[in-house]
PDB file of C-alpha atoms in Angstrom:
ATOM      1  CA  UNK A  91     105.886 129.035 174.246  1.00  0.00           C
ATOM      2  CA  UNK A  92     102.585 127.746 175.785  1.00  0.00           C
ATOM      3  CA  UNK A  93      98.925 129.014 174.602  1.00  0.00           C
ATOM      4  CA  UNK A  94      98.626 131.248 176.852  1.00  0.00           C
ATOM      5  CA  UNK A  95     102.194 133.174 176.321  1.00  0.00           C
ATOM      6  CA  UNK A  96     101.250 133.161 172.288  1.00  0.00           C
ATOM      7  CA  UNK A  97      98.125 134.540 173.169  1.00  0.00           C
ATOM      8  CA  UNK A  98      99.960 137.224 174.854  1.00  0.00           C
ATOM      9  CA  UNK A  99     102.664 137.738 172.759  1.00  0.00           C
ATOM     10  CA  UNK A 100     100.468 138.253 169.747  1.00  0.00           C
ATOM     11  CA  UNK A 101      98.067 140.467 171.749  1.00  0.00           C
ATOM     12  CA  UNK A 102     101.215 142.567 172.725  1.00  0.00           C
ATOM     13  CA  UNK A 103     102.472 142.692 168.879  1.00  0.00           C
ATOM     14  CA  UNK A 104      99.196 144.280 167.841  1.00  0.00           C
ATOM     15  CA  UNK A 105      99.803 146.473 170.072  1.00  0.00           C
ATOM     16  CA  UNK A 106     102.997 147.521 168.630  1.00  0.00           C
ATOM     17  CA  UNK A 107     105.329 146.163 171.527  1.00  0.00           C
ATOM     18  CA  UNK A 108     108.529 145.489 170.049  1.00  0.00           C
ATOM     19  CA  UNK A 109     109.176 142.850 172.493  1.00  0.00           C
ATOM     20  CA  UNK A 110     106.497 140.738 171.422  1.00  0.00           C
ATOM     21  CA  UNK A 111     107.240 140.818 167.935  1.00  0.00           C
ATOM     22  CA  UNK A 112     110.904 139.774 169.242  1.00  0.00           C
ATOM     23  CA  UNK A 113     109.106 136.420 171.091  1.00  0.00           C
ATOM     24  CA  UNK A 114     107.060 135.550 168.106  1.00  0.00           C
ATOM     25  CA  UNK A 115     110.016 135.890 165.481  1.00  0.00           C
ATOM     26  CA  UNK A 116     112.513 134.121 167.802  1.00  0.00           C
ATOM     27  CA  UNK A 117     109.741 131.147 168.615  1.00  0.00           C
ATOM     28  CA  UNK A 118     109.174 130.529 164.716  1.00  0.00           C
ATOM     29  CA  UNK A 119     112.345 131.444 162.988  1.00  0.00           C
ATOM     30  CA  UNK A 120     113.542 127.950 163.272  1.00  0.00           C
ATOM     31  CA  UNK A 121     110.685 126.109 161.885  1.00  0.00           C
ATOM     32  CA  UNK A 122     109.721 128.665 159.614  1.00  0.00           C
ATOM     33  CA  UNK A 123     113.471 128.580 157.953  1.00  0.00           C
ATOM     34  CA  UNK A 124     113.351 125.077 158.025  1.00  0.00           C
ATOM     35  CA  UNK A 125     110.326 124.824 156.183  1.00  0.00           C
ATOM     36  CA  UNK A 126     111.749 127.122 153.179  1.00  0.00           C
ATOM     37  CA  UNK A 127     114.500 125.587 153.175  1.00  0.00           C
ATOM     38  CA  UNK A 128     113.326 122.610 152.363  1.00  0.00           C
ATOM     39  CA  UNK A 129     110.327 124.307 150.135  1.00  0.00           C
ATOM     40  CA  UNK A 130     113.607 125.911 148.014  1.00  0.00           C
ATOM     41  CA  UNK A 131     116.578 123.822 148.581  1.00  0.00           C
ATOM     42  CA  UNK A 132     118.388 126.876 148.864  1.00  0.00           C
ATOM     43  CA  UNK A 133     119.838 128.650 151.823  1.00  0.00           C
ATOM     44  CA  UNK A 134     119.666 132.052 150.231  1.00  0.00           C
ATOM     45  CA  UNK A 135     116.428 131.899 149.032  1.00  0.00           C
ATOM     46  CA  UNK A 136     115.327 130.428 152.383  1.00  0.00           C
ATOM     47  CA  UNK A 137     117.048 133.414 154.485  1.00  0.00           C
ATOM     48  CA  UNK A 138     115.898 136.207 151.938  1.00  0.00           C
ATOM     49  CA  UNK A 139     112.135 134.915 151.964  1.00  0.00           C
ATOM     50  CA  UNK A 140     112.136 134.143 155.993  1.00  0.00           C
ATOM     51  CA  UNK A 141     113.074 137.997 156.046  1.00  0.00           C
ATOM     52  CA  UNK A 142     110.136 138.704 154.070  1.00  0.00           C
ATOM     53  CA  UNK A 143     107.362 136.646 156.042  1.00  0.00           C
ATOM     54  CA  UNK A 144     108.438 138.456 159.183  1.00  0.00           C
ATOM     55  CA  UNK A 145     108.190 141.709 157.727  1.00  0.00           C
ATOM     56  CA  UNK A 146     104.914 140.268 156.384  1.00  0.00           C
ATOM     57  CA  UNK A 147     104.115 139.908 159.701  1.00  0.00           C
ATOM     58  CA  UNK A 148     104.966 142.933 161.451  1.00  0.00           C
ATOM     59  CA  UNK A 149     102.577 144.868 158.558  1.00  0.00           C
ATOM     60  CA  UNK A 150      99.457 141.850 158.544  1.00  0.00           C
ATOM     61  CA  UNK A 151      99.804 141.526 162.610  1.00  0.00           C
ATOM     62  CA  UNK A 152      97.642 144.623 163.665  1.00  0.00           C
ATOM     63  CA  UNK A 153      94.707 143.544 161.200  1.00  0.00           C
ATOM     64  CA  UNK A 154      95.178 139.226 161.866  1.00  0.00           C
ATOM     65  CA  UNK A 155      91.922 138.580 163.728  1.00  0.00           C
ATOM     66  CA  UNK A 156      93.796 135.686 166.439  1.00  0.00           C
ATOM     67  CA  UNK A 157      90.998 132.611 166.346  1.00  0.00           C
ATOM     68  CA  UNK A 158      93.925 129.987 167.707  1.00  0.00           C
ATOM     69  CA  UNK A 159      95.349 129.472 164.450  1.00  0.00           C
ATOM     70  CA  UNK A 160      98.137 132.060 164.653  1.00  0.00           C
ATOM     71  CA  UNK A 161     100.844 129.318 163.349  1.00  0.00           C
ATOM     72  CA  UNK A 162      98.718 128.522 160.477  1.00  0.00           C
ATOM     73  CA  UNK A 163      98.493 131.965 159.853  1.00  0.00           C
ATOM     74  CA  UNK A 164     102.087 132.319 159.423  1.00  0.00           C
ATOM     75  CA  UNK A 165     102.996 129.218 157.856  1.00  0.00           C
ATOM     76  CA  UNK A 166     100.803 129.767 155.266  1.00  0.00           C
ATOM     77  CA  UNK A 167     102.552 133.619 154.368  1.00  0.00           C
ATOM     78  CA  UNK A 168     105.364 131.328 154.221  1.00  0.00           C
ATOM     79  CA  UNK A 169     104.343 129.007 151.692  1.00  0.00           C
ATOM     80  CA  UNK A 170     102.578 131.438 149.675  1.00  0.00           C
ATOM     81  CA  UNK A 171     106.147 133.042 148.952  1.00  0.00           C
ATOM     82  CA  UNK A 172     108.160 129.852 148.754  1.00  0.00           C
ATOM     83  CA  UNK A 173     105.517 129.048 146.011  1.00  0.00           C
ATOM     84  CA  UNK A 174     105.851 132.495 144.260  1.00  0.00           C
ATOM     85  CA  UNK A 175     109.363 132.203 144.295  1.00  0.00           C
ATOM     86  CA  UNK A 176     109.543 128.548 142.781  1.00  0.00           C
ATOM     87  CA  UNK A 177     107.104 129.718 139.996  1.00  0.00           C
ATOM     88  CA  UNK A 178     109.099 132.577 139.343  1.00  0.00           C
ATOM     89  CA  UNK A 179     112.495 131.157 138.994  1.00  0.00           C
ATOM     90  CA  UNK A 180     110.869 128.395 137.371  1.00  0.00           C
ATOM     91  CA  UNK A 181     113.554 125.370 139.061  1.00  0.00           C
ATOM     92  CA  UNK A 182     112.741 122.567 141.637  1.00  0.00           C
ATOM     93  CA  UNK A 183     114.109 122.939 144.759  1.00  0.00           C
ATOM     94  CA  UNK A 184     118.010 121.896 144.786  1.00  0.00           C
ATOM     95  CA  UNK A 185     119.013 118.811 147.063  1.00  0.00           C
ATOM     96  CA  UNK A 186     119.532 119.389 150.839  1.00  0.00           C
ATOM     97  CA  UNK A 187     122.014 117.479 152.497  1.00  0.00           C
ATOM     98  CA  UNK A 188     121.566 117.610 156.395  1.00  0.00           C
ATOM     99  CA  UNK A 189     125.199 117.944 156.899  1.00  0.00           C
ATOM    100  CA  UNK A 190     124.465 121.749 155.845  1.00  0.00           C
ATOM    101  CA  UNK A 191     122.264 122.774 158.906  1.00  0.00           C
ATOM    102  CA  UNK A 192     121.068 121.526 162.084  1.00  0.00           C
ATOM    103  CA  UNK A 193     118.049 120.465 163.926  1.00  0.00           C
ATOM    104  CA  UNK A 194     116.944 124.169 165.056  1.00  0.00           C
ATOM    105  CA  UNK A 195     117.425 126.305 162.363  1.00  0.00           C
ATOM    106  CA  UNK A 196     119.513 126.014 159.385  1.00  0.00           C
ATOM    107  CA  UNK A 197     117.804 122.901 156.934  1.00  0.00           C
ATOM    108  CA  UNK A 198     115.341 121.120 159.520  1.00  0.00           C
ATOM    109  CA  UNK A 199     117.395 118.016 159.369  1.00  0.00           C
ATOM    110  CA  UNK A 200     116.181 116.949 162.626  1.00  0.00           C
ATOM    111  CA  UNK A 201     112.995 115.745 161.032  1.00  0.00           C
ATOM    112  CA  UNK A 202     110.335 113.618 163.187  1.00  0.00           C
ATOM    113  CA  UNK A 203     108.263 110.846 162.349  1.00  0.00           C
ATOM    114  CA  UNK A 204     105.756 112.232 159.816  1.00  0.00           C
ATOM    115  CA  UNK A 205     101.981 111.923 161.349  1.00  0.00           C
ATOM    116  CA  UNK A 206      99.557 110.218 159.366  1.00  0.00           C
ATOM    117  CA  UNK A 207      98.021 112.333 156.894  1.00  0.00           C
ATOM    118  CA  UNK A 208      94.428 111.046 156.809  1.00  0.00           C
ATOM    119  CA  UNK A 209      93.073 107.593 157.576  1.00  0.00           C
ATOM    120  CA  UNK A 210      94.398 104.471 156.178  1.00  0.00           C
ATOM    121  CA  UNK A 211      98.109 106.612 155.446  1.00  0.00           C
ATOM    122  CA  UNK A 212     100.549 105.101 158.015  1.00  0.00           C
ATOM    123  CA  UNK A 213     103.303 107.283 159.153  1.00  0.00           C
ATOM    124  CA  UNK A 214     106.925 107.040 157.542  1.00  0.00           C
ATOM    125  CA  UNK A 215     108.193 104.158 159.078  1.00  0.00           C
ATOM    126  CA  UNK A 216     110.457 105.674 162.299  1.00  0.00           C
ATOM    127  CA  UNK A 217     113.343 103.846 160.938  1.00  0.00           C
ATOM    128  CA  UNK A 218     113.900 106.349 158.169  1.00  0.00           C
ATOM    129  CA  UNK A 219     114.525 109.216 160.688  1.00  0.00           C
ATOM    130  CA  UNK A 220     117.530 108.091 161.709  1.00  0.00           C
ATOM    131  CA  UNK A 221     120.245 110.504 160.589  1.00  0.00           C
ATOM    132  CA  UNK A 222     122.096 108.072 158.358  1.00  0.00           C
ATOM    133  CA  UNK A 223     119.431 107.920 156.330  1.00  0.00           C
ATOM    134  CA  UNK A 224     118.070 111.806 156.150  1.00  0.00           C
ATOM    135  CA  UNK A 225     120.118 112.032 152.650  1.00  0.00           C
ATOM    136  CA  UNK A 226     117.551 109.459 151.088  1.00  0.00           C
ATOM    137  CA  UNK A 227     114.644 111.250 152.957  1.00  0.00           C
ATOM    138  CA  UNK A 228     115.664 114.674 151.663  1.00  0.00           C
ATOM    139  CA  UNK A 229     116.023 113.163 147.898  1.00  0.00           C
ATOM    140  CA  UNK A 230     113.183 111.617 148.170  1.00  0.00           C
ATOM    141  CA  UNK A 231     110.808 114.722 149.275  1.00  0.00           C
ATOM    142  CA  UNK A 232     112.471 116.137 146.226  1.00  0.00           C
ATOM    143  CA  UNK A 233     111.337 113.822 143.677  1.00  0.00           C
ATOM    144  CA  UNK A 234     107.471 114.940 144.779  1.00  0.00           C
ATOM    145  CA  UNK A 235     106.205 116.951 142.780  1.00  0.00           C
ATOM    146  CA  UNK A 236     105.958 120.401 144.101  1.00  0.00           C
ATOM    147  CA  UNK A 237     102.109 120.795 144.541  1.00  0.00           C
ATOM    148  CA  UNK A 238     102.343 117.413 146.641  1.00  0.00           C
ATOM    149  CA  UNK A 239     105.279 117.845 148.513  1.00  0.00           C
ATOM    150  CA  UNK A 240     104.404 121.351 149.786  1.00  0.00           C
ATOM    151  CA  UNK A 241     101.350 119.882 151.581  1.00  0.00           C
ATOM    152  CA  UNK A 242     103.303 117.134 153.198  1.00  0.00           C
ATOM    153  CA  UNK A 243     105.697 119.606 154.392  1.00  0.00           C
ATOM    154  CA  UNK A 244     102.646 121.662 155.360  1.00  0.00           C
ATOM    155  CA  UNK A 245     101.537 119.204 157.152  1.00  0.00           C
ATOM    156  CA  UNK A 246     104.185 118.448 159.277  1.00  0.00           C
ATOM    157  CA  UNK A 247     105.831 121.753 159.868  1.00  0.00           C
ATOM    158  CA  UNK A 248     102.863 123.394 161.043  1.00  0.00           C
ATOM    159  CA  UNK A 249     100.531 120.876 161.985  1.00  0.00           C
ATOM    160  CA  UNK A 250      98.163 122.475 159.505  1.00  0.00           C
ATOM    161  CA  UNK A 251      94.719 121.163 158.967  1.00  0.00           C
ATOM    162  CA  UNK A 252      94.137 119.611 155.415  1.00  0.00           C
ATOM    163  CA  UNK A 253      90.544 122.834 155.330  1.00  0.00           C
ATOM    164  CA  UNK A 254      93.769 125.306 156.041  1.00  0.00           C
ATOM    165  CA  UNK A 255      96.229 123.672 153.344  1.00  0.00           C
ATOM    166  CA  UNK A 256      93.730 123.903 150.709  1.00  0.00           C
ATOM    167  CA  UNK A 257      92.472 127.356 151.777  1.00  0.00           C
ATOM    168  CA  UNK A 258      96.221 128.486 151.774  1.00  0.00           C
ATOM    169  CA  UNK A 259      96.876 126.481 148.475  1.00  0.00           C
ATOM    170  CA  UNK A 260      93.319 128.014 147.131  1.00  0.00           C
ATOM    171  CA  UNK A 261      92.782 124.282 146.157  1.00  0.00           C
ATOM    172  CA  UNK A 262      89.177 122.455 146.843  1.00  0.00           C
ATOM    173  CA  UNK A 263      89.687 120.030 150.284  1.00  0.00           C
ATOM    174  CA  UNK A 264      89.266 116.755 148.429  1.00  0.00           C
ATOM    175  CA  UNK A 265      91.994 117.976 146.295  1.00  0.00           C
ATOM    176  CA  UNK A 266      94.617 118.645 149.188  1.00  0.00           C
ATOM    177  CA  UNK A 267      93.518 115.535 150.635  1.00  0.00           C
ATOM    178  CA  UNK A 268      94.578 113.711 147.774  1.00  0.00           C
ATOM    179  CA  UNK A 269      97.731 115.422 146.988  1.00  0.00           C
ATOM    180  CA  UNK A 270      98.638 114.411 150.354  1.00  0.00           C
ATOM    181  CA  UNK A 271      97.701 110.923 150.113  1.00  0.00           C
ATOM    182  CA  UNK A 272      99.680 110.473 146.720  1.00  0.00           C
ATOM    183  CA  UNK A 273     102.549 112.533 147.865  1.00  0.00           C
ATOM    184  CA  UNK A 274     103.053 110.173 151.182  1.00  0.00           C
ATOM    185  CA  UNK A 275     102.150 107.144 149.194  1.00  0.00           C
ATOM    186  CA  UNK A 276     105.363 108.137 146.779  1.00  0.00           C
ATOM    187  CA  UNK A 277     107.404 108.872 149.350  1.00  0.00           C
ATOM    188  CA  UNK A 278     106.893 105.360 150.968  1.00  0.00           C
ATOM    189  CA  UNK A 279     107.426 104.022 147.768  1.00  0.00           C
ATOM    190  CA  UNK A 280     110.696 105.846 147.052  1.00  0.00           C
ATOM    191  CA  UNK A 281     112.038 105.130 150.350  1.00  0.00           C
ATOM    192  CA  UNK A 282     111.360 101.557 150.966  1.00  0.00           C
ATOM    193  CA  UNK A 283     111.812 100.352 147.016  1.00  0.00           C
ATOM    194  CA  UNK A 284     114.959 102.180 146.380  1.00  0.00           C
ATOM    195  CA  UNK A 285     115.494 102.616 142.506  1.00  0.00           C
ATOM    196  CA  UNK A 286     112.885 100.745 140.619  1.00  0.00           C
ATOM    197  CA  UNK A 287     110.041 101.767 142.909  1.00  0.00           C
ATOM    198  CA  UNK A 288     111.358 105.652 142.420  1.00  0.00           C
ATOM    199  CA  UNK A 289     111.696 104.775 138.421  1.00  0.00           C
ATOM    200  CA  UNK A 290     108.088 103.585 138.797  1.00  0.00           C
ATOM    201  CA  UNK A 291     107.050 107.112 140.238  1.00  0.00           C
ATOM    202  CA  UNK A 292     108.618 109.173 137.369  1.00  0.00           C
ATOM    203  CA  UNK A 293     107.098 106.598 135.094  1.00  0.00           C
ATOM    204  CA  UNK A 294     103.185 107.308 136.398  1.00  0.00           C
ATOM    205  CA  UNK A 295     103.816 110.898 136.453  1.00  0.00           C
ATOM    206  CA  UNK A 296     104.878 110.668 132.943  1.00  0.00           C
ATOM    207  CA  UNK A 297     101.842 108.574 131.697  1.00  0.00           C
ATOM    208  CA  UNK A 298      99.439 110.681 133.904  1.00  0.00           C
ATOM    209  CA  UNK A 299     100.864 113.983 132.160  1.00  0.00           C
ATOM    210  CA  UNK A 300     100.542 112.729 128.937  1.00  0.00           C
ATOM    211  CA  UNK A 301      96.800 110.993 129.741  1.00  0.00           C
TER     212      UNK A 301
END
């Protein structure tokens, strides 16, 4: 869906035109599942809170004021639950294998190259995309911890500016900035040093906890 189709699609859903709302849930269903999946590790939590952000949506949609940012909008509904729910259930997100889902829907595992999150951050080297090695990705997303990883995946799922993230995280922008720089720098470091360098990680979260 171009700009222009959004644009009318959302117009048309404030309107109360049921085949709007249709377009809009059918465009971002995929994304928007993958991203709590991923958020939650579970499937069931994932399909019970993807219910909820649409519902969300067809009650917020008549008072959003559209400014371009509609999928910012909506991904950040989105995280706002995946959060509460974490916090409530008080668990990490469970491991997701990609062998459970597929690239349009069910767990995301058709993830791209991650973009750079702010200058001097390289991407994720391409190499790790392929699908042999999405187990390793997957485990390593999950050894983030949870205020870090859920602006990386902010970040890529909806292209979300690093102002949005921390107005959707109510965080100050340096803050989201860094939690994204330290959450991608871990990541490298878990994916390219294998063991030690993900021993090293726990070990620095440790000592900055207890500093």
């Amino acid at each position: 869906m171009d700009g222009e189709a959004l644009d009318r699609a959302i117009s048309g859903a404030q309107k109360g035109e049921a085949a709007c709302l249709d377009r809009l849930v059918e465009h971002f269903a995929g994304r928007i599942f993958g991203f709590l999946f991923r958020m939650t590790g579970s499937r069931h939590d994932a399909e019970d809170l993807m219910q909820e952000v649409f519902v969300r949506l067809v009650r917020m949609i008549g008072a959003y004021q559209h400014d371009g940012r509609f999928e910012a909008w909506l991904f950040r509904i989105a995280a706002n639950l995946a959060r509460d729910r974490l916090r409530r259930s008080r668990r990490g997100p469970r491991f997701v294998s990609p062998a459970t889902g597929n690239e349009n829907g069910d767990s995301g595992a058709g993830l791209p190259g991650f973009e750079e999150l702010s200058s001097g951050i390289e991407a994720v080297d391409s190499r790790l995309m392929h699908r042999e090695e999405m187990d390793a990705l997957n485990a390593a997303l999950f050894e983030l911890p949870e205020a870090e990883r859920e602006v990386v995946m902010l970040r890529h799922f909806s292209q979300m500016s690093f102002k949005e993230i921390a107005d959707a995280t109510g965080v100050p922008l340096g803050t989201a900035l860094a939690r994204g720089h330290r959450g991608l720098g871990k990541l490298r470091a878990i994916m390219t040093g294998g063991a030690d360098a993900e021993n090293q990680v726990r070990r620095r979260q440790v000592t900055a906890k207890d500093g």
